[in-house]
GROMACS .gro file of N, CA and C in nm:
model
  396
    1UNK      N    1   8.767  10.590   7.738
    1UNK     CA    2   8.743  10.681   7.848
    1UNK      C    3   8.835  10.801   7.832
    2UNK      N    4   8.759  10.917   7.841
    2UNK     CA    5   8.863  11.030   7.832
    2UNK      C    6   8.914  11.086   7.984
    3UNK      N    7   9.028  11.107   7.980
    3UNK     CA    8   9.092  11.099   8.146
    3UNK      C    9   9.132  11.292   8.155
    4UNK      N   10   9.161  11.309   8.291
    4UNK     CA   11   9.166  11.451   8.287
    4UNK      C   12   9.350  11.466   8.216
    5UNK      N   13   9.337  11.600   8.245
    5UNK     CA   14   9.493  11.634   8.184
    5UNK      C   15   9.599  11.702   8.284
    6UNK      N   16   9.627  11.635   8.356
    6UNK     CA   17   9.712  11.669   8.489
    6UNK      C   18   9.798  11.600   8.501
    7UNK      N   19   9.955  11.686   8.536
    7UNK     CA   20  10.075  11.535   8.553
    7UNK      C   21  10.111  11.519   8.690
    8UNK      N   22  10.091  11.389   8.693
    8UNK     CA   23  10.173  11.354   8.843
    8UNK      C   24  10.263  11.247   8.855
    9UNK      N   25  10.350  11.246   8.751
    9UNK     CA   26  10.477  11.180   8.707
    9UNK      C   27  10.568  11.155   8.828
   10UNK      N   28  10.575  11.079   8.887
   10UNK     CA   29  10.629  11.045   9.003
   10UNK      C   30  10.572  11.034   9.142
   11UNK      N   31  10.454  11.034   9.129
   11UNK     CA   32  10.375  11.046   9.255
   11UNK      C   33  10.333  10.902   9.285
   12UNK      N   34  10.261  10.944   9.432
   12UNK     CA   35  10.215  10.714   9.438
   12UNK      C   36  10.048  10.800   9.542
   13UNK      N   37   9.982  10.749   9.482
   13UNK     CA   38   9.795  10.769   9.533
   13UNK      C   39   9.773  10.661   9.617
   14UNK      N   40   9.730  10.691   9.710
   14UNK     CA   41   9.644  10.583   9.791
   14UNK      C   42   9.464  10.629   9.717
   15UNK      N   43   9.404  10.510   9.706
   15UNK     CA   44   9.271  10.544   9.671
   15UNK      C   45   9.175  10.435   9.737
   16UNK      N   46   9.105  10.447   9.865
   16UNK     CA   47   8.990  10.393   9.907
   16UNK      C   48   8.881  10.379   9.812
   17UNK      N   49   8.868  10.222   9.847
   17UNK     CA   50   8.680  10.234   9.771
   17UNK      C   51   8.710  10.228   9.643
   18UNK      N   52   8.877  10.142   9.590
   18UNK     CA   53   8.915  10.167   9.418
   18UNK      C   54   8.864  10.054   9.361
   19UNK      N   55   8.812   9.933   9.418
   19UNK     CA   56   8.744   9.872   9.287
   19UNK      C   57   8.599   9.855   9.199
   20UNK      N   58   8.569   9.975   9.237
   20UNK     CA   59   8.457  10.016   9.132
   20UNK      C   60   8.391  10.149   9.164
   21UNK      N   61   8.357  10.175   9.071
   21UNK     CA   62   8.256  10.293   9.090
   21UNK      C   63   8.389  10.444   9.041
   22UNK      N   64   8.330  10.555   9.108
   22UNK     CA   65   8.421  10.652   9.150
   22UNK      C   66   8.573  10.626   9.193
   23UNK      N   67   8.545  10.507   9.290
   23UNK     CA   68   8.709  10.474   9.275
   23UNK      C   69   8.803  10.423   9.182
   24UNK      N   70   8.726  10.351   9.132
   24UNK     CA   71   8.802  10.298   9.017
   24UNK      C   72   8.795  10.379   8.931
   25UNK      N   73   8.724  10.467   8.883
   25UNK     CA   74   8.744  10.575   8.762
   25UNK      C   75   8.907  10.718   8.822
   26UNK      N   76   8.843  10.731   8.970
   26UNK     CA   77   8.983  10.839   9.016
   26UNK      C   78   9.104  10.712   9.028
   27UNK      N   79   9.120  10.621   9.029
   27UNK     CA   80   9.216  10.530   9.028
   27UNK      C   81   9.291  10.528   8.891
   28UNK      N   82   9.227  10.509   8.789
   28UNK     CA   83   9.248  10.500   8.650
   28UNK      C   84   9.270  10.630   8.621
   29UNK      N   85   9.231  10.733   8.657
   29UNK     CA   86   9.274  10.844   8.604
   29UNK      C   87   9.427  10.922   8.666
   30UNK      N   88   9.456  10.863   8.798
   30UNK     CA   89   9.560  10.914   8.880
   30UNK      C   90   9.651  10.800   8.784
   31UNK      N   91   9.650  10.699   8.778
   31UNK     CA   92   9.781  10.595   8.698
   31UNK      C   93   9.790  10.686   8.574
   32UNK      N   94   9.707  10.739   8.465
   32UNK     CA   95   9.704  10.809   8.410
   32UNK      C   96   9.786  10.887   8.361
   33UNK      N   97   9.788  10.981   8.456
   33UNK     CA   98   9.856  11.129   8.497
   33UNK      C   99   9.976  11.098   8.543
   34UNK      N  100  10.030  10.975   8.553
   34UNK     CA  101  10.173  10.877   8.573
   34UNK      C  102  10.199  10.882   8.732
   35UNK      N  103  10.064  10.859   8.856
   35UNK     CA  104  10.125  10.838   8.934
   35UNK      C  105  10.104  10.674   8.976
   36UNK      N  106  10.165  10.642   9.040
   36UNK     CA  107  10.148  10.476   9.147
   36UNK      C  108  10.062  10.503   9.162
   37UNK      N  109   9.963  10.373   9.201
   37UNK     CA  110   9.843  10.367   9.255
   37UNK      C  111   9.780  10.250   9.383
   38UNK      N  112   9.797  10.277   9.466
   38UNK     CA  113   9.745  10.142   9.603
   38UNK      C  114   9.621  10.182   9.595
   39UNK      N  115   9.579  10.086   9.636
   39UNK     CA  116   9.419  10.045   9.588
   39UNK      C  117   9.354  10.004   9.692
   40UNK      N  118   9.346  10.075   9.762
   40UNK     CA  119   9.258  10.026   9.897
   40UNK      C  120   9.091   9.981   9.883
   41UNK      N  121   9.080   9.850   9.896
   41UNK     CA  122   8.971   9.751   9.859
   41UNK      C  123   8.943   9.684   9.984
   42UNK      N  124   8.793   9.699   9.995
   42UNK     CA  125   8.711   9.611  10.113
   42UNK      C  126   8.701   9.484  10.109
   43UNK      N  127   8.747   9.450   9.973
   43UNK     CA  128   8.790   9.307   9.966
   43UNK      C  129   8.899   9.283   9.909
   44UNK      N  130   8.993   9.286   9.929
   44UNK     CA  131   9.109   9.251   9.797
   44UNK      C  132   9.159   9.188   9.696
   45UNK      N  133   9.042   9.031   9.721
   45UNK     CA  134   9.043   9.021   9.611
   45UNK      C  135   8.882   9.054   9.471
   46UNK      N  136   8.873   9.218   9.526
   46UNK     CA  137   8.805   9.275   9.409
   46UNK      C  138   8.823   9.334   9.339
   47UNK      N  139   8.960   9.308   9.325
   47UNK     CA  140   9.045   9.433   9.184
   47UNK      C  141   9.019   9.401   9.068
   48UNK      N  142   8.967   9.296   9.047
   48UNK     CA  143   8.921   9.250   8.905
   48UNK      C  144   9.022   9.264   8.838
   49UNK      N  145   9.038   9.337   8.738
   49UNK     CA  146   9.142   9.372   8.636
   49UNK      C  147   9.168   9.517   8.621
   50UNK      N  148   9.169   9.591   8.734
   50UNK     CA  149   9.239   9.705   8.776
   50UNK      C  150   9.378   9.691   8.763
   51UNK      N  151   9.444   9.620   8.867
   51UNK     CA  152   9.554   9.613   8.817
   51UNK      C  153   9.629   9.606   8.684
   52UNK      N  154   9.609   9.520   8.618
   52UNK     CA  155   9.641   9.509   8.459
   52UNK      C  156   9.606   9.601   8.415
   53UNK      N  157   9.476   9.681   8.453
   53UNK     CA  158   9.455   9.840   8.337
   53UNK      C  159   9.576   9.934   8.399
   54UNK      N  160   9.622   9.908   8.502
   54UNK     CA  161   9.697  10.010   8.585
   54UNK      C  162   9.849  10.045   8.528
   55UNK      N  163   9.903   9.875   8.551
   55UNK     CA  164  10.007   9.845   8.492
   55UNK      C  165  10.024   9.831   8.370
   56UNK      N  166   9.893   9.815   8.238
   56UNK     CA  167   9.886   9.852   8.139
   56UNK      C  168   9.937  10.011   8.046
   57UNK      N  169   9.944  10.101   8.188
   57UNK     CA  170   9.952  10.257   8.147
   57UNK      C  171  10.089  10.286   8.207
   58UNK      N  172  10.213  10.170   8.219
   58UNK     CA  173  10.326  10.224   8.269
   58UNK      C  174  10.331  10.198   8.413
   59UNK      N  175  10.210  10.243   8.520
   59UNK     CA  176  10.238  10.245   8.651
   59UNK      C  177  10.207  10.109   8.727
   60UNK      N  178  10.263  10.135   8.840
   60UNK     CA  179  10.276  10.058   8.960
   60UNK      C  180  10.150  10.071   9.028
   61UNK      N  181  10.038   9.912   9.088
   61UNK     CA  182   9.954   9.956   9.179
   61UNK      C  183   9.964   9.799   9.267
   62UNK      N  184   9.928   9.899   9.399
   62UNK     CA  185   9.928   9.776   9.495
   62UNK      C  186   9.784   9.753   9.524
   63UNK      N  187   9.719   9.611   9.546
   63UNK     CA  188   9.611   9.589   9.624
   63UNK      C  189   9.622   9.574   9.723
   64UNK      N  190   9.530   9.644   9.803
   64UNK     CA  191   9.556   9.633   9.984
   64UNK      C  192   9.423   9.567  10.061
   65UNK      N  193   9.420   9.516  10.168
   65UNK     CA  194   9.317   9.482  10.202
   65UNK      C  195   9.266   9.593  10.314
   66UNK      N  196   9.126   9.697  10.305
   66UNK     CA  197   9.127   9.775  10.336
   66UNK      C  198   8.956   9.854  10.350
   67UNK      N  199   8.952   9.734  10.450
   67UNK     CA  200   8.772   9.768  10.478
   67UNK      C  201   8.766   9.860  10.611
   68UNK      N  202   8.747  10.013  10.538
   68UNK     CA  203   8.723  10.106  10.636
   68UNK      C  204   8.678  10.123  10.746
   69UNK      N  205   8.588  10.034  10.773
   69UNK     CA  206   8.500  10.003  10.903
   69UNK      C  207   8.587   9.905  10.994
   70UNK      N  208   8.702   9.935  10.951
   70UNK     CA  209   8.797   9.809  11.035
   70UNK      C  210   8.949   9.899  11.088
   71UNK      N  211   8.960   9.994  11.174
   71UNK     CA  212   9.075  10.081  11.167
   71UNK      C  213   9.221  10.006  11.165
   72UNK      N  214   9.263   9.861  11.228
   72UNK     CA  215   9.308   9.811  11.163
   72UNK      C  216   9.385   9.824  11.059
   73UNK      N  217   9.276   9.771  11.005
   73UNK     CA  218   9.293   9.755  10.858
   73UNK      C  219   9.356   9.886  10.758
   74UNK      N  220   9.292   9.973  10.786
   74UNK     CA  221   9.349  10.100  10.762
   74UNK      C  222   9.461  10.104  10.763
   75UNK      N  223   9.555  10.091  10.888
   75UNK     CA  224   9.660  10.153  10.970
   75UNK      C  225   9.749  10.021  10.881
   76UNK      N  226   9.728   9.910  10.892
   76UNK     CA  227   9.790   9.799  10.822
   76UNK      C  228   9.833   9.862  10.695
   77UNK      N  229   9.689   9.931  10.601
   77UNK     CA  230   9.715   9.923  10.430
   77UNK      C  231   9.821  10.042  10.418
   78UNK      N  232   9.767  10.144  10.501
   78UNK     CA  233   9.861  10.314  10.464
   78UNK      C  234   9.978  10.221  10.496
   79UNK      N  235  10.032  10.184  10.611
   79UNK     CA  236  10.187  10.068  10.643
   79UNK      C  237  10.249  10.029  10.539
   80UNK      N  238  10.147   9.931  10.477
   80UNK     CA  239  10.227   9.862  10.349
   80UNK      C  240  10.215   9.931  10.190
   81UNK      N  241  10.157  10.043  10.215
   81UNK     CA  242  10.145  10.123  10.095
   81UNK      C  243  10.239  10.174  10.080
   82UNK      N  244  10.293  10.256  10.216
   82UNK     CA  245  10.459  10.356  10.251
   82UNK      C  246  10.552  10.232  10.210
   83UNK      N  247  10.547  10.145  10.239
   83UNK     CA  248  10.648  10.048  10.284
   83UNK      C  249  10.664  10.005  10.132
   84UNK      N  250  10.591  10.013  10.073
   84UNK     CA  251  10.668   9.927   9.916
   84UNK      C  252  10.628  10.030   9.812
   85UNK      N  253  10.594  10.190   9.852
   85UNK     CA  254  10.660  10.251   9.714
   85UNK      C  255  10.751  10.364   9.810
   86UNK      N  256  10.792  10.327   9.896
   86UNK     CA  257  10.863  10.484  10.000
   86UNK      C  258  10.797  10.594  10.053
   87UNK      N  259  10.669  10.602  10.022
   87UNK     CA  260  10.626  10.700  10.060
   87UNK      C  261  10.458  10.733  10.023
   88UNK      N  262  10.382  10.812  10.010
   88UNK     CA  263  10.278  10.850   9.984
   88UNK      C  264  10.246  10.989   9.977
   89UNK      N  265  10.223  11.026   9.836
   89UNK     CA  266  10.213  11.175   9.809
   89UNK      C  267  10.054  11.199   9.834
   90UNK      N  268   9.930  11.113   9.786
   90UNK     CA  269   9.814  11.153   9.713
   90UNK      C  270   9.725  11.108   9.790
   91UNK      N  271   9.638  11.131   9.917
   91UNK     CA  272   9.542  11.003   9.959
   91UNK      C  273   9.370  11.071   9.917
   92UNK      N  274   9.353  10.961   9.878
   92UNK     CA  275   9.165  11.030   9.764
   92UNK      C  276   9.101  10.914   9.874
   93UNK      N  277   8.999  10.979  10.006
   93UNK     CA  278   8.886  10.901  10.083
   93UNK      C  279   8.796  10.939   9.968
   94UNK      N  280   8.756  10.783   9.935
   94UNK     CA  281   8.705  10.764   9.844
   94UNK      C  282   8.508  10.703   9.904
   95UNK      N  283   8.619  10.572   9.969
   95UNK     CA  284   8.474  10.471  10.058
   95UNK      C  285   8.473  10.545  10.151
   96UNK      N  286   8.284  10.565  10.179
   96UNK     CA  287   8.224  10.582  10.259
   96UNK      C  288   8.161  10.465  10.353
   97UNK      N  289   8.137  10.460  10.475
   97UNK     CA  290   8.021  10.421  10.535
   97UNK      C  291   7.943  10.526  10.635
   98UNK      N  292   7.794  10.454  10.677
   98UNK     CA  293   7.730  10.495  10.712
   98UNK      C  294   7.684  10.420  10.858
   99UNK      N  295   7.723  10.502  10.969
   99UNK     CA  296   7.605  10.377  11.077
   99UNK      C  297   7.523  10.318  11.078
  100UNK      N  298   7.517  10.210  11.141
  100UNK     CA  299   7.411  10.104  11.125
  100UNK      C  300   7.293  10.169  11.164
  101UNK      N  301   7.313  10.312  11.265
  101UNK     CA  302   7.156  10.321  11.331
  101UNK      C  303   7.119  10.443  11.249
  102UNK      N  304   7.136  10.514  11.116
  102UNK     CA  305   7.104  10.534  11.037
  102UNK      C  306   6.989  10.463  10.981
  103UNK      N  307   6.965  10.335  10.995
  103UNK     CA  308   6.913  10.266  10.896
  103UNK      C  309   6.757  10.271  10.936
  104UNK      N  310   6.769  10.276  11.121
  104UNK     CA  311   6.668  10.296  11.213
  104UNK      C  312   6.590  10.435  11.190
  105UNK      N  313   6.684  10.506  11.180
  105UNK     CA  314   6.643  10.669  11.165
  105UNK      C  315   6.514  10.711  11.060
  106UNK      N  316   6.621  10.663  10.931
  106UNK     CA  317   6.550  10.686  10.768
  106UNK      C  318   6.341  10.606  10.837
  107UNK      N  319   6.326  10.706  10.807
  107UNK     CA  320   6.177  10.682  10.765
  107UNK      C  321   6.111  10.699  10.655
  108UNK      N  322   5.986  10.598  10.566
  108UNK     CA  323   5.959  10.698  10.463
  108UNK      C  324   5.870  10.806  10.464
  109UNK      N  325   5.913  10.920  10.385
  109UNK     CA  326   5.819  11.025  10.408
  109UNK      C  327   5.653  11.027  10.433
  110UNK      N  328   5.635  11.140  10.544
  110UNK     CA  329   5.556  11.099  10.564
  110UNK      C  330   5.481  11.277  10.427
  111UNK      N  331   5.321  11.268  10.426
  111UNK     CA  332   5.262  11.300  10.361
  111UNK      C  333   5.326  11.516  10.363
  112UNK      N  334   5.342  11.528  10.497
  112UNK     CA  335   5.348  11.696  10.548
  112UNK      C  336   5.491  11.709  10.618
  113UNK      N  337   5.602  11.704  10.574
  113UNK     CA  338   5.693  11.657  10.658
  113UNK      C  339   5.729  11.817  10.811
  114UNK      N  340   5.783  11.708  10.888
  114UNK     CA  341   5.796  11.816  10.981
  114UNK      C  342   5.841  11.897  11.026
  115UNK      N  343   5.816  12.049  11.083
  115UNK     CA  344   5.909  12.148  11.056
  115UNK      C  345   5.982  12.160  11.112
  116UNK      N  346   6.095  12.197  11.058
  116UNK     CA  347   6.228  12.191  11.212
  116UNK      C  348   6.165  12.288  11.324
  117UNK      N  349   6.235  12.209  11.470
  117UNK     CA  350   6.189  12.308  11.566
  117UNK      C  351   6.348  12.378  11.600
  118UNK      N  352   6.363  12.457  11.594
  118UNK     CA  353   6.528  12.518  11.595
  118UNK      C  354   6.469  12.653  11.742
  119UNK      N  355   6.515  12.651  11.822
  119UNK     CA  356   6.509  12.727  11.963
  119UNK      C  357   6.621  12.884  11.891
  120UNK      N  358   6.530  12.948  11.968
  120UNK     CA  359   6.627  13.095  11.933
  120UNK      C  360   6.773  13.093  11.967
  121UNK      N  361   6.837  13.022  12.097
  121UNK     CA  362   6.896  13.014  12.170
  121UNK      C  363   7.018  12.956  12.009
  122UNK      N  364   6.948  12.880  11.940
  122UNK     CA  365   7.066  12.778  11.857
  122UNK      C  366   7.060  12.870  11.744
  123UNK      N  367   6.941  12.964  11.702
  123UNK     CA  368   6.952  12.994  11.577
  123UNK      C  369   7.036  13.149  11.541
  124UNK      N  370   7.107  13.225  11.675
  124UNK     CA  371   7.121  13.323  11.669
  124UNK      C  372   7.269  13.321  11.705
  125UNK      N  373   7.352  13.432  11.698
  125UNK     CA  374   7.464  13.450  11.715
  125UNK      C  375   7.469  13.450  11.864
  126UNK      N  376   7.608  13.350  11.917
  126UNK     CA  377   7.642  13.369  12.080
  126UNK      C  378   7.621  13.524  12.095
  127UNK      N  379   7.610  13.544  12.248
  127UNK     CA  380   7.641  13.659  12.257
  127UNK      C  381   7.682  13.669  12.409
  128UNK      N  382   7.792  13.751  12.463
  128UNK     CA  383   7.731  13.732  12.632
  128UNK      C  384   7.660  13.769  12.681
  129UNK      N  385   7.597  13.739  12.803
  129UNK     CA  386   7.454  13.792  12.922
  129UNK      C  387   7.510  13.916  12.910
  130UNK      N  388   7.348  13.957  12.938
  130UNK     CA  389   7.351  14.142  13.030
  130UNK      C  390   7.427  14.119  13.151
  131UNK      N  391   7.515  14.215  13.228
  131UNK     CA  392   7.530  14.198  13.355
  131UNK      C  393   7.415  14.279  13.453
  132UNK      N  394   7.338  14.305  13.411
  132UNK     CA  395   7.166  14.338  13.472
  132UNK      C  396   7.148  14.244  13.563
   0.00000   0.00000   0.00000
């Protein structure tokens, strides 16, 4: 894997959403660039072998348990992230979610789709009344 070319030699990353995908690639690339890495995971134990690639490159990474949809959980991981490297320079929101009533919304297209109705009132610059 070719990694970018940026130093962050002393730094510590928080990275949501790091055991796979996008996260795990900006995860691997921030240890990289020589900073710490906490690993904020919706499951924790899904680091697979993140860690070992992590600590393989010199740096330090913590697994946290850190399912976004849980604020919690959040407030817990940033806690123990500060708490066992001193501090936190880097935070990459990585995981997304989406509302459940999203799911209600999505329809599949239909054949002519429909045109927005947008009112003049929304599509134009405020302005104030006449005093007329």
């Amino acid at each position: 894997m070719k990694f970018p070319d940026f130093n962050l030699t002393g730094q510590v990353s928080l990275v949501t959403g790091a055991a796979r995908g996008l996260g795990r690639a900006i995860s691997l690339a921030l240890a990289h660039s020589g900073s710490d890495v906490a690993l904020g995971l919706r499951d924790v134990n899904s680091a697979g072998t993140l860690v070992k690639e992590i600590e393989s490159m010199g740096r330090k990474a913590l697994p946290l348990q850190m399912d976004v949809t849980h604020l919690d959980q959040i407030f817990r991981a940033v806690e123990q992230a500060a708490a066992h490297f001193g501090r936190l320079d880097i935070l990459v929101n990585n995981a997304g979610i989406a509302p459940e009533i999203l799911r209600k919304i999505i329809r599949k297209p239909t054949s002519t789709p429909p045109s927005p109705s947008i009112s003049k009132a929304h599509s134009s610059p405020a302005r104030p009344r006449d005093a007329s």
